PDB file of C-alpha atoms in Angstrom:
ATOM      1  CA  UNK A   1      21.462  31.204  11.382  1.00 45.00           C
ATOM      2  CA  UNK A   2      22.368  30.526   7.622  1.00 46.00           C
ATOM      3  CA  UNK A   3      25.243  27.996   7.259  1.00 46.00           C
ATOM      4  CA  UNK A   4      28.308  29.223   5.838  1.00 46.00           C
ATOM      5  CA  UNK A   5      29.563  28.019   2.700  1.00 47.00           C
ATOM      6  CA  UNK A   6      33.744  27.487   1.695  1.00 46.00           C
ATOM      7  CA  UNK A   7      33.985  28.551  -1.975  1.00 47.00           C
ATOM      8  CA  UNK A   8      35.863  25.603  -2.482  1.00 52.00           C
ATOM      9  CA  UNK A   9      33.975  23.572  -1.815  1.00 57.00           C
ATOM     10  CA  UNK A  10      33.098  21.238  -4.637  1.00 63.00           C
ATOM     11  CA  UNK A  11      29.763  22.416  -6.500  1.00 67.00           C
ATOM     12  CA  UNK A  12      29.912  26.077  -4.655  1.00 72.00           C
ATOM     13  CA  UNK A  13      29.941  28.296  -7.622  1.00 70.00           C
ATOM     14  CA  UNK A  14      32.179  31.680  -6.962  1.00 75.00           C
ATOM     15  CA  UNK A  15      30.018  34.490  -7.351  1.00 70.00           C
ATOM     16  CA  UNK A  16      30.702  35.344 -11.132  1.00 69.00           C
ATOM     17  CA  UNK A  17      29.841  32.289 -11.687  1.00 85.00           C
ATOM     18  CA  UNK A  18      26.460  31.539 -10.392  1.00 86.00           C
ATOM     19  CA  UNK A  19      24.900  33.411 -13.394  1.00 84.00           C
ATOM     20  CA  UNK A  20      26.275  30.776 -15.807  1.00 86.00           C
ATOM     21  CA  UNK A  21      25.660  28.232 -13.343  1.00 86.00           C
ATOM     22  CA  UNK A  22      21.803  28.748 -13.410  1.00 87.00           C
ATOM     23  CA  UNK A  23      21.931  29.226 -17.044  1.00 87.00           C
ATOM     24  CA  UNK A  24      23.481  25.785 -17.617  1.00 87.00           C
ATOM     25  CA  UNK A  25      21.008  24.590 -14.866  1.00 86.00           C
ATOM     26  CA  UNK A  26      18.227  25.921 -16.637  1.00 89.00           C
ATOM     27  CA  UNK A  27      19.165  24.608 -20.266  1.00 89.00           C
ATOM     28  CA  UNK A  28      20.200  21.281 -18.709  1.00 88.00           C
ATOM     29  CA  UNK A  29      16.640  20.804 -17.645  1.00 88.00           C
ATOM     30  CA  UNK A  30      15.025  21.951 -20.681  1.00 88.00           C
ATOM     31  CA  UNK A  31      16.273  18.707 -22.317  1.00 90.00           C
ATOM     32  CA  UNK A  32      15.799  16.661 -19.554  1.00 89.00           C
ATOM     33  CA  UNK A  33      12.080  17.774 -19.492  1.00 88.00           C
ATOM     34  CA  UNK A  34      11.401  17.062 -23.392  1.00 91.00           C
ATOM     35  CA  UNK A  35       8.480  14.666 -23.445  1.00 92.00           C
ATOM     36  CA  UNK A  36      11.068  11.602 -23.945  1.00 96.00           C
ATOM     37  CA  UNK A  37      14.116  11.948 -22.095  1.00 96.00           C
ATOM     38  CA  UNK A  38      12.766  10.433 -19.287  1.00 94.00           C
ATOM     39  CA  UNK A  39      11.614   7.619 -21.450  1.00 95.00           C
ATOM     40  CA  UNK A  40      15.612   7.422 -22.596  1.00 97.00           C
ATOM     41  CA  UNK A  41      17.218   7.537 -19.435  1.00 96.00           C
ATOM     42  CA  UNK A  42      15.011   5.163 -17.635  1.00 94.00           C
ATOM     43  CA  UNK A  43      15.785   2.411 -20.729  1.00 96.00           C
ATOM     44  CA  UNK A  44      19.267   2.695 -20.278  1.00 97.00           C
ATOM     45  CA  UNK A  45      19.287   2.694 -16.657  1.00 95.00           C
ATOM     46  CA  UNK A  46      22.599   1.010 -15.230  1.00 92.00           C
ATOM     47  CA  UNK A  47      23.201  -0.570 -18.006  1.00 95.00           C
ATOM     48  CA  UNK A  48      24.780  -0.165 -21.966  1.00 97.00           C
ATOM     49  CA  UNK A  49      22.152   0.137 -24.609  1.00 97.00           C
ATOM     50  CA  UNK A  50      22.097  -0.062 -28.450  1.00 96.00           C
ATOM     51  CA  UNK A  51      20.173   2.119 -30.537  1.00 95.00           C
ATOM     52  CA  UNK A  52      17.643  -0.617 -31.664  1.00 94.00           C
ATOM     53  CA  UNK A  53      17.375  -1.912 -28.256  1.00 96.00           C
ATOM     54  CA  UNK A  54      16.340   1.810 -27.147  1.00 97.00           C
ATOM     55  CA  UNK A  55      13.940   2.157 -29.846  1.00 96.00           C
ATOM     56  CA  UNK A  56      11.980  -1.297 -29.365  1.00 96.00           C
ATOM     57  CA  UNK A  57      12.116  -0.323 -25.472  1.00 95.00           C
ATOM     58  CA  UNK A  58      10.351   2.784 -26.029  1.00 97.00           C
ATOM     59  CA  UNK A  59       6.656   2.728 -27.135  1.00 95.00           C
ATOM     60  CA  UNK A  60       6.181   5.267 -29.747  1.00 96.00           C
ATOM     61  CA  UNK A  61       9.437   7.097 -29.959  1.00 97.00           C
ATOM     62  CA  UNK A  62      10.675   7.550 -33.740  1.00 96.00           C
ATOM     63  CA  UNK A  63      14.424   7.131 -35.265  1.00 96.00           C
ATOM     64  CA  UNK A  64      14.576  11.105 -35.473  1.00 97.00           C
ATOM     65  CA  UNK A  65      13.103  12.025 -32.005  1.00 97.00           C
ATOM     66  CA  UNK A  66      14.947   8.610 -30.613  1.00 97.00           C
ATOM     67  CA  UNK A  67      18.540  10.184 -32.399  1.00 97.00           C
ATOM     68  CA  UNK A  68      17.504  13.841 -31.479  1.00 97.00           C
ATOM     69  CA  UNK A  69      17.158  13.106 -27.843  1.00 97.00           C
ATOM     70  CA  UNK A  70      20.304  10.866 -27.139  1.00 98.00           C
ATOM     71  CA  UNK A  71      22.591  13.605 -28.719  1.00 97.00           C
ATOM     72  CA  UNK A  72      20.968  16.141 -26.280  1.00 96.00           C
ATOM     73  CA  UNK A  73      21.497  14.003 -23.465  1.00 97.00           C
ATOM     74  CA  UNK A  74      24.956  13.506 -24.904  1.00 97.00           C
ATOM     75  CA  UNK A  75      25.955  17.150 -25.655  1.00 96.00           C
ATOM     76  CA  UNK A  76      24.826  17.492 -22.167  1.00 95.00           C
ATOM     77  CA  UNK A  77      27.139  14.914 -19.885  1.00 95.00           C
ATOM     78  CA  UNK A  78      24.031  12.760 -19.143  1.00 97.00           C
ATOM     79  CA  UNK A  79      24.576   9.768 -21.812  1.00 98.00           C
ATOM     80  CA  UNK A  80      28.205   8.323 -23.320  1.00 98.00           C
ATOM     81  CA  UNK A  81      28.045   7.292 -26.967  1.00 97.00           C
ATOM     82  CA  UNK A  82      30.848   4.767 -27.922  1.00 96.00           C
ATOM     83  CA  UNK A  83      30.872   4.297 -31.654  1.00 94.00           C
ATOM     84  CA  UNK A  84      32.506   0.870 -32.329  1.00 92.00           C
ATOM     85  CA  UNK A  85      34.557   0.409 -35.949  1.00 92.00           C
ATOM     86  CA  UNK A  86      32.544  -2.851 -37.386  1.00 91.00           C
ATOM     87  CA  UNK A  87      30.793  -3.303 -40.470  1.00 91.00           C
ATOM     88  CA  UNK A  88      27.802  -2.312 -39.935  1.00 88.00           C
ATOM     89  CA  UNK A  89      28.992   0.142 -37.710  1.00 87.00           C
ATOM     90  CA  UNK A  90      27.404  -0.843 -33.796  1.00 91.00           C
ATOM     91  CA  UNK A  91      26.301   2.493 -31.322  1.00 94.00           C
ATOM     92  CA  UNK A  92      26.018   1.923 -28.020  1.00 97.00           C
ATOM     93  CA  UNK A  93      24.630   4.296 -25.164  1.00 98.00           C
ATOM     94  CA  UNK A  94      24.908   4.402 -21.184  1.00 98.00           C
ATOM     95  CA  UNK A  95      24.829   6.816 -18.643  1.00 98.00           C
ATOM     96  CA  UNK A  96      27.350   8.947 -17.721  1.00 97.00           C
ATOM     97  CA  UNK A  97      28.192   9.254 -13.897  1.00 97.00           C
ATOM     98  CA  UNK A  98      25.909  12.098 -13.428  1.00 95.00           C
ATOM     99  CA  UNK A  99      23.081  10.670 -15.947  1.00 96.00           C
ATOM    100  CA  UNK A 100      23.398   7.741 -13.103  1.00 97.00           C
ATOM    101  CA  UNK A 101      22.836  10.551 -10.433  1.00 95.00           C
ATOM    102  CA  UNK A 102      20.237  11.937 -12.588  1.00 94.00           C
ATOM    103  CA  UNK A 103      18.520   8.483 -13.103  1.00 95.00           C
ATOM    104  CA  UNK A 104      18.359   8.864  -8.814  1.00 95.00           C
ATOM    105  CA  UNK A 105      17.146  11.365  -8.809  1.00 92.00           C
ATOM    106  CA  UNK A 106      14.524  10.796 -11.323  1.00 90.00           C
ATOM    107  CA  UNK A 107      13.055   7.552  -9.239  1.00 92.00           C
ATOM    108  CA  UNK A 108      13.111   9.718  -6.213  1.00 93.00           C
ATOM    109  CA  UNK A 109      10.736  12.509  -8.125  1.00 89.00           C
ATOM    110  CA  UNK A 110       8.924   9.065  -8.996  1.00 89.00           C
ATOM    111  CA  UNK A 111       8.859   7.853  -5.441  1.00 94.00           C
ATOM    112  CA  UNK A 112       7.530  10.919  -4.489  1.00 95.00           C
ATOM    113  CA  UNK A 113       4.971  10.993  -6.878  1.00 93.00           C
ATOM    114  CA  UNK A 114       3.646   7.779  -5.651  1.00 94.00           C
ATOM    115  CA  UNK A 115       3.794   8.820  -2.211  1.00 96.00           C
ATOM    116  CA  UNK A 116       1.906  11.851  -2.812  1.00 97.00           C
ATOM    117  CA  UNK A 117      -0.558  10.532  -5.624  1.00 96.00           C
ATOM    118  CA  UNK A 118      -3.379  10.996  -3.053  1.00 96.00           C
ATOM    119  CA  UNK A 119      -2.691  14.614  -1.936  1.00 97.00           C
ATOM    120  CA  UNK A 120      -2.199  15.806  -5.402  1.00 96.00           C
ATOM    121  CA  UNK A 121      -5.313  14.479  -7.094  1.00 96.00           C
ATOM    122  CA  UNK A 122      -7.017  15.591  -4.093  1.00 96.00           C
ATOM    123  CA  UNK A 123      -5.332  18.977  -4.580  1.00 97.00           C
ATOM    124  CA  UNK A 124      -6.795  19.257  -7.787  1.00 96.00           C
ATOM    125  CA  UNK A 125     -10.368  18.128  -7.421  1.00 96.00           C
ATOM    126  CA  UNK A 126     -10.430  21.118  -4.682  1.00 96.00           C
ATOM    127  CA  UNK A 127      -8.810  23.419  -7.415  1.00 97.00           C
ATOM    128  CA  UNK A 128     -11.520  22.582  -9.785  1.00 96.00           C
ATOM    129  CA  UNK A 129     -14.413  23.118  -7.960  1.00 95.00           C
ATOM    130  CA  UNK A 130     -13.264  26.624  -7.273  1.00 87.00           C
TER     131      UNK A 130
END
């Protein structure tokens, strides 16, 4: 028997809004699958990261694909960006409360991944030789 859901309960969309829902869903992970998100969010991890820091962290990332990506995160409630007023002016970065929860969930897709490694590339020599 399917469990029953309260529509007030906290992330239970009401029903006109499940549309938007997996439209922000979908969009949300669209940025968060660019090929260096990941690479951001794991450098900041727990803790608050400058600009230069992020880009000396991260192999091969340029200062336009490094700026593009933090503003997506931004725009999207995974990364904080606190501008401080000094001369020259000092950017730093962390993760919001659900880029932490997103960072989570990210090692446990990694965990997984590890876990599995076997089973997957076995997976795929069978899928080739067919």
């Amino acid at each position: 028997m399917k469990e029953q859901r309260h529509v007030d309960e906290p992330g239970t969309p009401a029903a006109a809004q499940v549309d938007q829902v997996h439209l922000v869903a979908r969009e949300v992970f669209d940025v968060v699958g660019t090929k260096w998100a990941l690479p951001v969010i794991e450098a900041i991890g727990a803790d608050t990261r400058r600009f230069g820091e992020l880009r000396r962290t991260i192999a091969g990332i340029s200062h336009r694909l490094l700026t593009a990506t933090l503003r997506q995160l931004e725009r999207n409630g995974v990364v904080d960006r606190t501008l401080h007023p000094t001369v020259p002016p000092r950017t730093e970065y962390r993760l919001t409360a659900a880029g932490l929860e997103l960072h989570q969930t990210i090692n446990g897709f990694c965990r997984w991944s590890r876990r599995h490694l076997d089973e997957v590339l076995a997976s795929r020599r069978r899928f080739e030789q067919t």
